[in-house]
Coordinates of C-alpha atoms in Angstrom, one line a residue:
M1 CA 0.0 0.0 0.0
D2 CA 1.6 3.3 -1.1
F3 CA 1.3 6.6 0.9
S4 CA -1.7 7.9 -1.0
E5 CA -3.7 4.6 -0.5
E6 CA -2.7 4.5 3.2
H7 CA -3.7 8.1 3.7
S8 CA -7.1 7.4 2.0
F9 CA -7.5 4.3 4.2
V10 CA -6.8 6.2 7.3
Q11 CA -9.2 9.0 6.3
E12 CA -12.0 6.5 5.7
K13 CA -11.4 4.9 9.1
L14 CA -11.4 8.3 10.8
Y15 CA -14.6 9.1 9.0
C16 CA -16.2 5.9 10.3
L17 CA -14.8 6.4 13.8
N18 CA -16.3 9.9 13.8
L19 CA -19.7 8.4 12.9
V20 CA -19.5 5.9 15.8
L21 CA -18.3 8.4 18.4
G22 CA -20.3 11.3 17.2
I23 CA -17.3 13.6 17.3
N24 CA -15.2 15.6 14.8
S25 CA -11.6 14.7 14.2
C26 CA -10.6 18.1 15.3
D27 CA -12.0 17.3 18.8
L28 CA -9.6 14.3 19.2
D29 CA -6.7 16.4 20.4
Q30 CA -8.9 18.0 23.1
K31 CA -10.0 14.6 24.3
V32 CA -6.4 13.3 24.4
E33 CA -5.4 16.3 26.5
A34 CA -8.2 15.6 29.0
V35 CA -6.1 13.2 31.2
L36 CA -6.9 14.7 34.6
C37 CA -10.0 14.0 36.6
D38 CA -12.4 16.9 36.7
K39 CA -13.7 15.8 40.1
H40 CA -10.4 15.2 41.9
K41 CA -7.9 17.9 41.3
G42 CA -4.5 16.8 40.1
K43 CA -5.5 13.1 39.8
K44 CA -4.8 11.4 36.5
L45 CA -7.3 9.2 34.8
K46 CA -5.6 5.9 34.8
L47 CA -8.6 3.5 35.3
F48 CA -11.6 2.5 33.2
C49 CA -15.0 1.7 34.9
E50 CA -16.5 -1.2 33.0
Q51 CA -19.9 -0.6 34.5
C52 CA -20.1 3.1 33.7
E53 CA -17.8 2.9 30.6
T54 CA -15.9 6.0 31.6
L55 CA -12.4 7.0 32.6
I56 CA -11.8 7.4 36.3
C57 CA -9.1 8.2 38.7
K58 CA -8.0 6.3 41.9
D59 CA -10.1 8.5 44.1
C60 CA -13.2 7.9 42.0
T61 CA -13.1 4.2 43.0
L62 CA -13.7 5.1 46.6
I63 CA -16.9 7.0 46.2
D64 CA -18.8 7.3 42.9
H65 CA -17.5 4.0 41.5
K66 CA -17.3 2.0 44.7
D67 CA -18.0 -1.7 44.1
H68 CA -17.8 -1.1 40.3
K69 CA -15.7 -3.3 38.1
F70 CA -12.7 -1.3 36.8
A71 CA -9.3 -1.9 35.4
F72 CA -6.2 -0.1 34.2
I73 CA -6.7 1.6 30.9
A74 CA -3.7 -0.3 29.3
D75 CA -5.3 -3.6 30.4
V76 CA -8.7 -3.1 28.7
V77 CA -8.0 -0.7 25.9
E78 CA -7.3 -3.4 23.3
K79 CA -10.7 -5.1 24.1
H80 CA -12.6 -1.9 23.6
K81 CA -10.6 -1.0 20.5
G82 CA -11.7 -4.3 19.1
Q83 CA -15.3 -3.5 19.9
L84 CA -15.0 -0.1 18.2
Q85 CA -13.3 -1.7 15.2
K86 CA -16.2 -4.1 14.7
K87 CA -18.7 -1.2 15.0
M88 CA -16.6 0.9 12.7
Q89 CA -16.5 -1.9 10.1
H90 CA -20.2 -2.3 10.3
V91 CA -20.8 1.4 9.8
C92 CA -18.3 1.5 6.9
G93 CA -20.1 -1.4 5.3
T94 CA -23.4 0.5 5.7
K95 CA -21.7 3.5 4.1
K96 CA -20.6 1.5 1.1
K97 CA -24.2 0.2 0.7
I98 CA -25.5 3.8 0.8
E99 CA -23.0 4.9 -1.7
S100 CA -23.9 1.9 -3.9
A101 CA -27.6 2.7 -3.6
L102 CA -26.9 6.4 -4.4
K103 CA -25.0 5.4 -7.5
T104 CA -27.8 3.1 -8.6
V105 CA -30.4 5.9 -8.0
K106 CA -28.3 8.5 -10.0
E107 CA -27.8 6.0 -12.8
M108 CA -31.6 5.4 -12.9
Q109 CA -32.2 9.1 -12.9
D110 CA -30.0 9.4 -15.9
R111 CA -31.7 6.5 -17.7
V112 CA -35.1 8.0 -16.9
R113 CA -34.1 11.4 -18.4
K114 CA -32.7 9.7 -21.5
N115 CA -35.9 7.6 -21.8
E116 CA -38.0 10.8 -21.6
K117 CA -36.0 12.4 -24.4
K118 CA -36.4 9.2 -26.5
I119 CA -40.1 9.1 -25.9
K120 CA -40.5 12.8 -26.8
K121 CA -38.5 12.3 -30.0
E122 CA -40.7 9.3 -30.8
I123 CA -43.9 11.4 -30.1
D124 CA -42.6 14.1 -32.5
E125 CA -41.8 11.5 -35.2
K126 CA -45.2 9.7 -34.9
I127 CA -47.2 12.9 -34.8
D128 CA -45.2 14.4 -37.7
V129 CA -46.0 11.4 -39.8
K130 CA -49.7 11.9 -39.1
I131 CA -49.4 15.6 -39.8
A132 CA -47.7 14.8 -43.1
I133 CA -50.5 12.5 -44.0
L134 CA -53.1 15.1 -43.1
E135 CA -51.2 17.8 -45.1
K136 CA -51.2 15.5 -48.1
M137 CA -54.9 14.8 -47.6
R138 CA -55.5 18.6 -47.4
A139 CA -53.8 19.1 -50.8
T140 CA -55.6 16.2 -52.4
L141 CA -59.0 17.3 -51.1
K142 CA -58.5 20.8 -52.3
Q143 CA -57.5 19.6 -55.7
E144 CA -60.6 17.4 -55.9
S145 CA -62.7 20.4 -55.0
T146 CA -60.9 22.4 -57.7
N147 CA -61.5 19.6 -60.3
L148 CA -65.2 19.3 -59.3
T149 CA -65.7 23.0 -59.6
A150 CA -64.0 23.2 -63.0
T151 CA -66.3 20.4 -64.3
K152 CA -69.4 22.2 -63.0
M153 CA -68.2 25.6 -64.4
K154 CA -67.5 24.1 -67.8
R155 CA -71.1 22.7 -68.0
L156 CA -72.6 25.9 -66.8
S157 CA -70.5 27.9 -69.3
L158 CA -71.7 25.8 -72.2
Q159 CA -75.3 26.3 -71.1
Q160 CA -74.7 30.0 -70.7
D161 CA -73.2 30.2 -74.2
G162 CA -76.2 28.3 -75.7
L163 CA -78.7 30.6 -73.9
E164 CA -76.9 33.7 -74.9
M165 CA -76.8 32.6 -78.6
Q166 CA -80.5 31.8 -78.5
L167 CA -81.3 35.1 -76.9
A168 CA -79.2 37.0 -79.5
S169 CA -81.0 35.2 -82.3
L170 CA -84.4 36.2 -80.9
K171 CA -83.3 39.8 -80.3
S172 CA -82.1 40.0 -83.9
A173 CA -85.3 38.5 -85.4
V174 CA -87.5 40.8 -83.3
E175 CA -85.4 43.8 -84.2
F176 CA -85.6 42.9 -87.9
T177 CA -89.3 42.4 -87.7
E178 CA -89.8 45.7 -85.9
N179 CA -87.8 47.5 -88.6
I180 CA -89.9 46.0 -91.4
L181 CA -93.1 46.9 -89.7
V182 CA -92.1 50.5 -88.9
K183 CA -89.8 51.4 -91.7
G184 CA -90.6 49.0 -94.5
S185 CA -93.0 49.6 -97.3
N186 CA -96.1 47.7 -97.9
N187 CA -94.4 45.7 -100.6
D188 CA -91.5 44.9 -98.1
V189 CA -93.9 43.6 -95.5
L190 CA -95.8 41.4 -97.9
S191 CA -92.8 40.1 -99.7
M192 CA -90.9 39.1 -96.6
K193 CA -93.9 38.1 -94.4
T194 CA -93.6 34.4 -95.1
Q195 CA -89.8 34.3 -94.5
I196 CA -90.2 36.4 -91.3
E197 CA -93.0 34.2 -89.9
S198 CA -91.0 31.1 -90.6
R199 CA -88.0 32.5 -88.7
L200 CA -90.0 33.7 -85.8
T201 CA -91.9 30.4 -85.6
E202 CA -88.6 28.5 -85.7
L203 CA -87.1 30.6 -82.9
S204 CA -90.2 30.4 -80.7
K205 CA -90.4 26.6 -81.1
K206 CA -86.7 26.1 -80.3
E207 CA -86.3 24.4 -76.9
I208 CA -84.9 26.6 -74.2
D209 CA -82.2 25.0 -72.0
D210 CA -83.6 26.6 -68.9
E211 CA -83.0 23.7 -66.5
V212 CA -79.9 24.3 -64.3
Y213 CA -78.8 20.9 -63.1
E214 CA -75.5 22.0 -61.5
E215 CA -75.8 23.0 -57.9
D216 CA -73.5 24.4 -55.2
K217 CA -73.8 21.1 -53.3
Q218 CA -70.2 20.3 -52.9
I219 CA -69.6 19.5 -49.2
L220 CA -66.8 18.1 -47.1
Q221 CA -67.9 14.8 -45.7
V222 CA -66.2 14.1 -42.4
N223 CA -66.0 10.4 -41.4
E224 CA -66.2 11.1 -37.7
I225 CA -63.7 9.4 -35.4
P226 CA -64.9 9.4 -31.8
H227 CA -63.1 12.1 -29.8
S228 CA -62.1 9.5 -27.2
D229 CA -60.4 7.4 -30.0
L230 CA -58.6 10.4 -31.3
E231 CA -57.3 11.2 -27.8
N232 CA -56.2 7.7 -27.3
Y233 CA -54.6 7.3 -30.7
F234 CA -51.2 7.8 -29.0
V235 CA -50.9 6.8 -25.3
I236 CA -47.8 6.8 -23.2
K237 CA -47.5 3.6 -21.1
D238 CA -44.9 2.7 -18.4
G239 CA -44.2 -1.0 -17.9
S240 CA -42.8 -0.3 -14.4
A241 CA -45.9 1.6 -13.2
P242 CA -48.9 -0.1 -11.7
D243 CA -52.2 0.1 -13.6
P244 CA -55.1 0.4 -11.0
K245 CA -57.4 -1.2 -13.6
K246 CA -55.3 -4.3 -13.8
C247 CA -54.5 -4.6 -10.1
T248 CA -56.7 -6.8 -8.0
V249 CA -57.4 -7.5 -4.3
H250 CA -58.8 -10.5 -2.5
R251 CA -59.4 -11.4 1.1
I252 CA -58.1 -14.5 2.8
S253 CA -61.2 -16.0 4.3
N254 CA -61.7 -15.9 8.1
T255 CA -58.6 -13.8 8.6
N256 CA -57.7 -10.1 8.8
Y257 CA -55.5 -10.4 5.7
I258 CA -56.0 -9.0 2.2
V259 CA -53.7 -9.8 -0.7
V260 CA -53.0 -7.1 -3.3
H261 CA -51.9 -8.2 -6.8
V262 CA -50.0 -5.4 -8.4
R263 CA -50.0 -5.4 -12.3
N264 CA -48.9 -3.1 -15.0
Y265 CA -50.9 -2.1 -18.1
L266 CA -49.8 -5.4 -19.8
N267 CA -51.3 -7.2 -16.8
Q268 CA -47.8 -8.3 -15.8
P269 CA -46.9 -8.6 -12.1
I270 CA -44.5 -5.8 -10.9
D271 CA -42.9 -5.0 -7.6
I272 CA -43.3 -1.6 -5.9
K273 CA -42.5 -0.1 -2.5
T274 CA -45.0 -1.1 0.2
N275 CA -45.6 2.5 1.3
R276 CA -47.3 3.1 -2.1
I277 CA -50.2 0.8 -1.1
K278 CA -52.8 2.4 1.2
C279 CA -56.2 1.5 2.6
K280 CA -59.1 4.0 2.7
H281 CA -61.5 3.3 5.5
S282 CA -62.1 5.0 8.8
E283 CA -62.5 1.8 10.7
L284 CA -59.6 0.0 9.1
S285 CA -56.9 2.7 9.2
H286 CA -54.3 0.5 11.2
F287 CA -52.6 -2.1 9.0
T288 CA -49.2 -3.3 7.9
C289 CA -48.2 -4.1 4.3
S290 CA -45.5 -6.5 3.4
K291 CA -44.2 -8.2 0.3
I292 CA -45.0 -11.9 -0.1
M293 CA -41.7 -13.5 -0.5
G294 CA -41.2 -15.4 -3.8
K295 CA -44.3 -14.0 -5.4
K296 CA -43.7 -11.1 -7.8
G297 CA -46.2 -8.3 -7.5
E298 CA -48.1 -9.8 -4.5
Y299 CA -48.5 -7.9 -1.2
E300 CA -50.1 -8.9 2.1
M301 CA -52.1 -6.3 4.1
E302 CA -52.7 -7.2 7.8
F303 CA -55.3 -5.3 9.6
S304 CA -55.4 -4.8 13.3
R305 CA -59.2 -5.4 13.3
R306 CA -60.8 -8.6 12.3
L307 CA -62.4 -8.1 8.9
G308 CA -65.3 -10.3 9.7
L309 CA -66.4 -7.7 12.2
V310 CA -67.1 -5.2 9.4
Q311 CA -68.9 -7.5 7.1
G312 CA -70.6 -5.8 4.2
W313 CA -68.4 -2.7 4.3
F314 CA -66.6 -1.3 1.3
L315 CA -62.8 -1.4 1.6
Q316 CA -60.8 0.7 -0.8
V317 CA -57.3 -0.2 -1.6
L318 CA -55.2 2.5 -3.2
I319 CA -51.9 2.5 -5.1
D320 CA -50.3 5.9 -5.5
E321 CA -53.7 7.4 -4.4
F322 CA -55.5 5.7 -7.3
I323 CA -58.3 3.3 -6.2
V324 CA -57.6 -0.3 -7.2
R325 CA -61.3 -1.3 -6.8
P326 CA -63.9 -1.2 -4.1
M327 CA -64.2 -4.5 -2.3
I328 CA -67.1 -5.6 -0.2
I329 CA -66.0 -7.6 2.9
Q330 CA -68.0 -10.8 3.2
E331 CA -67.6 -13.8 5.4

């Protein structure tokens, strides 16, 4: 062991010793200097009272520690050092466990944050795909509307042209007839009568295209998706979280025990901390909850009151403040 390793080892031992004794290392010098008895002036503390576990002087053995078992410090110090060593090793072991647990927690925090980023990225990707589909649908629907409108407008334009031509012909014939009647001579009227009558008859008998079949009935048909379905199109699920809808409870007959089955959204058993399981009932507020060894996701709730005494009552078991299900207590 080189100097740096030895120094680190000593520092760790001092840290553990401080935890055991509840003192700071800077106080050690003061304690070492305190070698004189504070009750008997000038008397050195050379003895150790086993019963009181304190340093004493020779005069202390005559009054305060009379009939107590004591010995010279040098004779018992090694034994007590050994005891302290064991305590220190135990505390150091606990320290390592805490450090290991902290490391695990920090690693899980990092993994949880990374998982959050991953899920958010996936959400964006999935939603963006749906948005792209909707945008494509928007363009397609608008083009369909444009095409339908163009077809209607073409038919209406042809009908308009036909009616305008027919109207122009009628106006021309009427104007010509009026001119003959007003300005023409008798010979003009009689000579053109047959021709004019024929033209007017032809125009009056010509079918008028006055039925407009095209209508402004273009609508957007929405194939409704239930709002709840749309909300649940994407749902975030956590396989390590209990799903109250999947969790169940049952009572062990003729006992004051209830078994809680903790399940995730996939109906798979999962383990959680027992303090997340609660009971809601004024008469059954005192209970203990413990994990059933060897059975994943199963917990046993023991009530201080016999459940048979509250027959017919509703008992609510909650996980993370969410009700698992109301249970009627029956014998």
